[in-house]
Amino acid sequence: MTKKKLNIGLVGAGFMGRTHSNAFRQVGQFFGGEYEPVLKAIATRNAKGAADFAANWGYESSESDWRKLIERKDIDLIDIASPNDTHAEIAIAAAEAGKMVMCEKPLGRNAAEAEKMVAAVEAAGVANMVWYNYRRVPAVTLAKQMIDEGRLGRIFHYRAKFLQDWTISADVPQGGMGTWRLDASVAGSGVTGDLLAHCIDTALWLNGGIDSVTAATETFVKQRSHAVSGKVEEVKIDDASAFLARFENGSLATFEATRYARGHKALYTLEINGEKGSIAWDLHDLHRLQFFDHGDDGHLRGWRSIHITDGDHPYMSHWWVPGLQIGYEHSFIHQAADFLGGLASGTPAAPTFRDALRTDYVTDAVLASARSGRWEAVKG
Amino acid sequence: MTKKKLNIGLVGAGFMGRTHSNAFRQVGQFFGGEYEPVLKAIATRNAKGAADFAANWGYESSESDWRKLIERKDIDLIDIASPNDTHAEIAIAAAEAGKMVMCEKPLGRNAAEAEKMVAAVEAAGVANMVWYNYRRVPAVTLAKQMIDEGRLGRIFHYRAKFLQDWTISADVPQGGMGTWRLDASVAGSGVTGDLLAHCIDTALWLNGGIDSVTAATETFVKQRSHAVSGKVEEVKIDDASAFLARFENGSLATFEATRYARGHKALYTLEINGEKGSIAWDLHDLHRLQFFDHGDDGHLRGWRSIHITDGDHPYMSHWWVPGLQIGYEHSFIHQAADFLGGLASGTPAAPTFRDALRTDYVTDAVLASARSGRWEAVKG
Amino acid sequence: MTKKKLNIGLVGAGFMGRTHSNAFRQVGQFFGGEYEPVLKAIATRNAKGAADFAANWGYESSESDWRKLIERKDIDLIDIASPNDTHAEIAIAAAEAGKMVMCEKPLGRNAAEAEKMVAAVEAAGVANMVWYNYRRVPAVTLAKQMIDEGRLGRIFHYRAKFLQDWTISADVPQGGMGTWRLDASVAGSGVTGDLLAHCIDTALWLNGGIDSVTAATETFVKQRSHAVSGKVEEVKIDDASAFLARFENGSLATFEATRYARGHKALYTLEINGEKGSIAWDLHDLHRLQFFDHGDDGHLRGWRSIHITDGDHPYMSHWWVPGLQIGYEHSFIHQAADFLGGLASGTPAAPTFRDALRTDYVTDAVLASARSGRWEAVKG
Amino acid sequence: MTKKKLNIGLVGAGFMGRTHSNAFRQVGQFFGGEYEPVLKAIATRNAKGAADFAANWGYESSESDWRKLIERKDIDLIDIASPNDTHAEIAIAAAEAGKMVMCEKPLGRNAAEAEKMVAAVEAAGVANMVWYNYRRVPAVTLAKQMIDEGRLGRIFHYRAKFLQDWTISADVPQGGMGTWRLDASVAGSGVTGDLLAHCIDTALWLNGGIDSVTAATETFVKQRSHAVSGKVEEVKIDDASAFLARFENGSLATFEATRYARGHKALYTLEINGEKGSIAWDLHDLHRLQFFDHGDDGHLRGWRSIHITDGDHPYMSHWWVPGLQIGYEHSFIHQAADFLGGLASGTPAAPTFRDALRTDYVTDAVLASARSGRWEAVKG
């Protein structure tokens, strides 16, 4: 039972580089499986940074140019964890070189970029996936399972928010290593592509397609100094973004994301109201799922707080014992496990690039509506 | 220190007739004051129902036609707790007869009706108030106090929801005594005028004026039998209503109301995010206010759950001892106390008819936007 | 359907005088019934205070000596809301005069007093009840109903706490009007008779008899000035009291009460663990009952937060509409309703004096164990 | 900056073998440091099990007898994760061989065993630590920091519970691999040594020494079949254990543990009430700390829910970004980091064997009191 080695070439040494590396390092111990990821090489622009990252995480080698990874014969998979403006170029080059491609979300800075990426991986016929990790938080996975079991019935409402507060200070710069998410040319958009993209991916998975949206965006701090140039420049991202949506299943939805909600660090919340029951979840207590079952005895109905730590909860039999919770990073480990399982089974794990393109269609429509002041249909 | 008697003539013997009567019966014991409300007469269409209601609540007499109350010399104040389609006619007649007027919310079925009501009470110079009772939930009153103390700083976001689930069944009829809120001709609108009106009144009070809105409404059950006619008829109210708003102070807001959120009976929630702090409240635990203070020591910051039962919380010194909570009906008692206090001091208690008209301007804009698919400016 | 009048003579004008008066004033409007309580007279030592209280609450007359109430022919029922050291004398005198007697808890300062009170009301054959109001919080009543329905199965554990923080400051005096609960000669004991008595009454009702206890008490502030004498005197009450108990049904229990739990005003909590399910409740959110049902589908089990505001919850059909909560004082209104209902039906409402004596047996054993350092059997 | 290698020999391949191995595997990536743990060998009785465990976790070799590990020159540290009845023998042999020793809790099956273990490591002068991991949950570490900062003031109360429900069924066997905790000869005691030991270790750390205790234990299921022998035998462990305690600082405490609290999987809770503030924490939401600060403005006081995910919270700067939580296993990683840091600095990380012996003194006193029915003084 020797395992098949899967040689990883990671691009990017930031926050997401760490979560992906950790996932590849841990997936074997907890999920076993046919494939064994090998941390072959890491590329990031700064050669010293690349070497240090490699030393810390156990990569065998490092490069300061991602193109080197693609040229190397000993790399099977390119994992993209670098800023949004690099996704398309790297993914397309990797696919053309016949590498498998994993890409941090959002797929492209916009749907036009993402469409080219989908075309490239499909033309090359290479395995591909986008790291929308929240699908693999066990509570969210259980929500999907419950919907598929028919426990909610006809859906009336979906609502999601992603609230942060880290850019309230006008002293936070835009651009550069830690704050490229505030630079529209790098990120594509602000919270719409960053935070709402997560909400939308989960929603499309749980509740189906979105027909149309009406949106509003706001930029509260109009100018910030640029971390690289040092110059005070106009802020072109959306600091906050909210929209109303109509789903194909007839449900009515509200979505909102912001980096100006004082007191919330990463409060992704979602709630679904169906005829037979409702479900709610939030990222600040990610190991709990709230469930209201209208089928309970009338005088004993109530919202149940399901503590997602039992062996019959998704993914949890691989971890500890009941009552003991896991954390944020585990969603990436689960995603790695599912990707590797997909390679072994021949059934690709979702979301593929094509799946993730749908999210970019929605975020494009949101941004278009914010400009037009009208309802915009979602492509696709 | 003999008290001044204030003779009340109540119109309506339903849910709101009960809460108002209870308020008038109890305000004296807990709030004292210069004025003593006297339950003089109750009018409702059904003579037996009126007599029974009078006997139960201690009204001295009963009538089956509200016009009788207005004709009576021994009535100082007409309190309107009957369905929305009667508000304007009764209020205008009462004002023209020189009576003070209190009116259950919403003021009119639309702003056109409400404007006439404002004109009538202002022309007559009579005291007037609308029962937007949630302003007088102590936690909400404390929120207002905190905002006025400057504890939130510049406001970025406001969000409010009012979620119910009582009309999900297609067997619920429209029209008639218990379900006139589903009959558009009586109610004016569905959840927009019923539930969102509460959210909007509080928002205007806490966060100032609304510039413009974009909205969506939905009617999930298209036909219902009419409780009076027995015929199956098209449902013309909005079962659900959501909108995005821009406030005059630059904040971005989301609002939503529905009667199709399984598991929520009367979940009115509100949250305000400011530069210095945030506040959240909900009606299902109305004696708690959540507060995040960014001024706390960094490593000890957290959302505080303030249990609003102490003597230094609004209204609470009039009730029991710390730790012991009050309920829903007390908000009406507080409103009665403030109205009577306003008579004594000469400074009218809010919201007056004119204040409440602003809410009707917003609900009109919401319904207009839901029809037009565009942003609509709020009049006023 | 003229109602039978029940003339009330209240003794005591403090906090409990207010809650009882409010209960008698409101019970008719919300619960109807055969009997109508009439606020006939109030007695308290201070004549001015008695008159003011009468004026505020609508008592027809006032007295400065409770003996006058007992002499009066127009009084049917003596309601004792004065400090603990007066309970026995008043109750016995009232019973001997053939009056019905209601008494604020605890029944006596100790079981010896309480036994005499029981003997007196039983000899006189007069209706009697003790105001252990928490049995009538709808959530607690529902807990009793669920246990009787067999939803918990064999009971393993009971735990209760009553936590306050109002006497932490050494500046709080002992004795006098507002602080007689710190004067052992008046109160009988400290938190044992005051707070634990509540916990024990509920426990005996929900979980049956207690066999034996081992206890510890503590007095954190050893000396306090006396509010009447002005002298600094030794504090003889227990500031805190905790005990372990074995119930007749084999369950193991922990109880604790204190006035030194910073941050808790009146946090009475209880939890019962049974083979089939568990229940938890607390007074700070008294309109919620937590329920864990082991019979739920395995992967969907969780603690349900039942919002006790529906018409099929105990007492709630008499109040408002689903989602709208009631408060602390309502438990007294319910108790008054049940007492009056008991008069009408001939089946006395619990807890009678005899029922309440059992609590005094337990508190006696707790205090004895705290002195002896050994397990003490509970009499009865 | 080559790291010093620390060669680990693990004994035990169960639940704790996994958490320790995971800690050693991950500590380097997240905490860096001078020492690098090397997974040298694992020993467990079953040779196949040992080999599989080694393969999964990356141990270089495996043994079926722990004595082999002690004989090996290439092992620096023996880590004991085998059942309680093996702790003393292994630890003493390891110390005598000059190995560092880490031991899973409780140190011994009783204090007599533990004293010998302390003597052995101190005589040998080898580094030693016991895996009381909950001290390293960041919220608990923050609690300690807050107490040391003086934020609670004089302490009045401590209360802790550890509630589980996994042995309610009479079908659960005693003895054997998965259920040795129910076999008194292996485990030493039931919940007292298993669960209360955790509560006591934390309490001694946070609140100082315990003077005396009074306790009660209960065995609800009197007989169970033995997993090894297959015979039905008397159950000799305590299924539940509760005690009252007096601390050296004058505070009064309650402790309780059980495996019969339906609905709770691993609900370790603790609360401390001080003059200036209170703190509460529970393991089911381990990334939150509740804090009440009496120093807050009076009308804005409330329990704060501190979400322990910021960089200025203990250990958290090594993980992700604010808002993103870690889980149970991380407490072991932190403990490994602190142990390694202690080696580097020369200041041993707590709890050492000597520290952990104090917990065994308390559990001995608890079991003695449960037998004697009297208060028992705690040795030490």
CSV table of C-alpha atoms in Angstrom, one decimal, chain D residues 135-296:
chain,number,residue,atom,x,y,z
D,135,ARG,CA,-4.0,25.5,31.0
D,136,ARG,CA,-2.9,26.2,27.4
D,137,VAL,CA,-6.3,26.9,25.9
D,138,PRO,CA,-5.7,30.6,25.2
D,139,ALA,CA,-8.9,31.7,27.0
D,140,VAL,CA,-7.8,29.9,30.1
D,141,THR,CA,-4.3,31.3,29.8
D,142,LEU,CA,-5.8,34.8,29.4
D,143,ALA,CA,-7.9,34.2,32.6
D,144,LYS,CA,-4.6,33.5,34.5
D,145,GLN,CA,-3.1,36.6,33.0
D,146,MET,CA,-6.1,38.7,34.1
D,147,ILE,CA,-6.0,37.4,37.6
D,148,ASP,CA,-2.3,38.1,37.8
D,149,GLU,CA,-3.1,41.6,36.5
D,150,GLY,CA,-5.4,42.1,39.5
D,151,ARG,CA,-8.5,42.5,37.5
D,152,LEU,CA,-10.7,40.3,39.8
D,153,GLY,CA,-9.5,41.4,43.2
D,154,ARG,CA,-10.3,39.4,46.3
D,155,ILE,CA,-11.8,36.1,45.2
D,156,PHE,CA,-15.1,34.9,46.8
D,157,HIS,CA,-16.1,31.9,44.7
D,158,TYR,CA,-14.7,29.3,42.3
D,159,ARG,CA,-16.9,26.7,40.6
D,160,ALA,CA,-16.1,24.1,38.1
D,161,LYS,CA,-17.9,21.2,36.4
D,162,PHE,CA,-16.9,18.6,33.9
D,163,LEU,CA,-20.0,17.0,32.4
D,164,GLN,CA,-20.1,14.0,30.0
D,165,ASP,CA,-22.8,11.5,29.0
D,166,TRP,CA,-20.9,8.6,27.3
D,167,THR,CA,-21.4,5.9,29.9
D,168,ILE,CA,-25.2,6.2,30.5
D,169,SER,CA,-25.9,3.0,28.7
D,170,ALA,CA,-25.5,-0.1,30.8
D,171,ASP,CA,-24.2,-1.7,27.6
D,172,VAL,CA,-20.9,0.1,27.8
D,173,PRO,CA,-18.3,-2.4,29.1
D,174,GLN,CA,-15.5,-1.7,31.5
D,175,GLY,CA,-11.9,-2.4,30.9
D,176,GLY,CA,-10.0,-3.0,27.7
D,177,MET,CA,-8.7,-0.6,25.1
D,178,GLY,CA,-11.5,2.0,24.7
D,179,THR,CA,-13.0,1.7,28.2
D,180,TRP,CA,-10.2,1.2,30.6
D,181,ARG,CA,-11.3,4.4,32.3
D,182,LEU,CA,-14.2,2.4,33.8
D,183,ASP,CA,-11.9,-0.2,35.3
D,184,ALA,CA,-10.8,1.0,38.7
D,185,SER,CA,-7.7,-1.2,38.8
D,186,VAL,CA,-6.4,0.5,35.7
D,187,ALA,CA,-7.7,4.0,36.1
D,188,GLY,CA,-7.3,4.4,39.8
D,189,SER,CA,-10.7,6.1,40.1
D,190,GLY,CA,-13.5,7.2,37.8
D,191,VAL,CA,-14.4,10.8,37.1
D,192,THR,CA,-12.5,12.0,40.1
D,193,GLY,CA,-9.1,11.2,38.6
D,194,ASP,CA,-10.2,11.6,35.0
D,195,LEU,CA,-12.3,14.7,34.8
D,196,LEU,CA,-12.1,16.4,38.2
D,197,ALA,CA,-8.3,16.2,38.0
D,198,HIS,CA,-8.5,18.6,35.0
D,199,CYS,CA,-10.8,21.0,37.0
D,200,ILE,CA,-8.5,20.8,40.0
D,201,ASP,CA,-5.3,21.4,38.1
D,202,THR,CA,-6.7,24.6,36.6
D,203,ALA,CA,-8.2,25.7,39.9
D,204,LEU,CA,-4.9,25.3,41.8
D,205,TRP,CA,-3.2,27.3,39.0
D,206,LEU,CA,-5.8,30.1,39.0
D,207,ASN,CA,-6.9,30.2,42.6
D,208,GLY,CA,-4.2,28.7,44.7
D,209,GLY,CA,-4.2,25.9,47.2
D,210,ILE,CA,-7.2,24.0,48.6
D,211,ASP,CA,-7.5,23.5,52.3
D,212,SER,CA,-10.3,20.9,52.7
D,213,VAL,CA,-13.1,19.3,50.9
D,214,THR,CA,-16.4,17.4,51.5
D,215,ALA,CA,-17.5,15.1,48.8
D,216,ALA,CA,-20.0,12.7,47.4
D,217,THR,CA,-19.5,10.0,44.7
D,218,GLU,CA,-22.0,7.8,43.0
D,219,THR,CA,-22.0,4.8,40.8
D,220,PHE,CA,-25.2,4.7,38.8
D,221,VAL,CA,-24.6,1.5,36.9
D,222,LYS,CA,-23.5,-1.1,39.5
D,223,GLN,CA,-22.3,-3.9,37.2
D,224,ARG,CA,-20.9,-4.0,33.7
D,225,SER,CA,-19.3,-6.7,31.6
D,226,HIS,CA,-15.6,-6.6,31.3
D,227,ALA,CA,-14.3,-6.0,27.8
D,228,VAL,CA,-11.4,-8.4,28.3
D,229,SER,CA,-12.8,-11.2,30.5
D,230,GLY,CA,-16.3,-10.9,29.2
D,231,LYS,CA,-17.6,-11.4,32.7
D,232,VAL,CA,-20.1,-9.2,34.4
D,233,GLU,CA,-18.3,-7.5,37.3
D,234,GLU,CA,-19.0,-4.9,39.9
D,235,VAL,CA,-18.2,-1.4,38.8
D,236,LYS,CA,-15.7,0.1,41.2
D,237,ILE,CA,-15.2,3.5,39.8
D,238,ASP,CA,-17.2,6.6,40.6
D,239,ASP,CA,-19.5,7.6,37.8
D,240,ALA,CA,-20.1,11.0,39.4
D,241,SER,CA,-18.2,13.0,42.0
D,242,ALA,CA,-19.0,16.3,43.5
D,243,PHE,CA,-17.3,18.3,46.3
D,244,LEU,CA,-17.3,21.5,48.2
D,245,ALA,CA,-14.0,23.1,48.9
D,246,ARG,CA,-12.4,25.8,50.9
D,247,PHE,CA,-9.4,27.5,49.3
D,248,GLU,CA,-6.4,29.0,51.1
D,249,ASN,CA,-7.5,32.4,49.9
D,250,GLY,CA,-10.8,32.1,51.7
D,251,SER,CA,-13.0,31.4,48.7
D,252,LEU,CA,-15.7,28.8,48.7
D,253,ALA,CA,-15.9,26.4,45.8
D,254,THR,CA,-18.1,23.8,44.2
D,255,PHE,CA,-16.8,21.1,41.9
D,256,GLU,CA,-18.7,18.4,40.0
D,257,ALA,CA,-17.9,15.8,37.4
D,258,THR,CA,-20.1,13.1,35.9
D,259,ARG,CA,-20.5,10.9,32.8
D,260,TYR,CA,-24.3,10.9,33.2
D,261,ALA,CA,-25.2,14.5,32.2
D,262,ARG,CA,-27.2,13.8,29.1
D,263,GLY,CA,-26.5,16.4,26.4
D,264,HIS,CA,-23.0,17.3,27.5
D,265,LYS,CA,-20.1,15.7,25.7
D,266,ALA,CA,-17.1,17.4,27.3
D,267,LEU,CA,-18.5,20.4,29.1
D,268,TYR,CA,-15.7,21.6,31.3
D,269,THR,CA,-16.9,24.9,32.8
D,270,LEU,CA,-15.2,27.2,35.3
D,271,GLU,CA,-16.2,30.5,36.9
D,272,ILE,CA,-14.4,32.8,39.3
D,273,ASN,CA,-16.1,35.6,41.2
D,274,GLY,CA,-14.0,38.3,42.6
D,275,GLU,CA,-14.7,41.6,44.2
D,276,LYS,CA,-13.8,43.6,41.1
D,277,GLY,CA,-14.9,41.2,38.4
D,278,SER,CA,-15.8,37.7,37.3
D,279,ILE,CA,-14.6,35.3,34.7
D,280,ALA,CA,-16.3,32.3,33.1
D,281,TRP,CA,-15.2,29.8,30.5
D,282,ASP,CA,-16.3,26.5,29.0
D,283,LEU,CA,-14.7,23.9,26.8
D,284,HIS,CA,-17.6,23.6,24.4
D,285,ASP,CA,-16.8,27.1,23.1
D,286,LEU,CA,-13.2,27.1,24.2
D,287,HIS,CA,-12.3,30.2,22.1
D,288,ARG,CA,-14.4,32.5,24.2
D,289,LEU,CA,-13.8,34.0,27.6
D,290,GLN,CA,-16.7,35.6,29.5
D,291,PHE,CA,-15.7,38.6,31.6
D,292,PHE,CA,-17.6,40.9,33.9
D,293,ASP,CA,-15.8,44.1,34.8
D,294,HIS,CA,-17.4,46.0,37.7
D,295,GLY,CA,-15.2,48.9,36.8
D,296,ASP,CA,-17.3,49.6,33.6
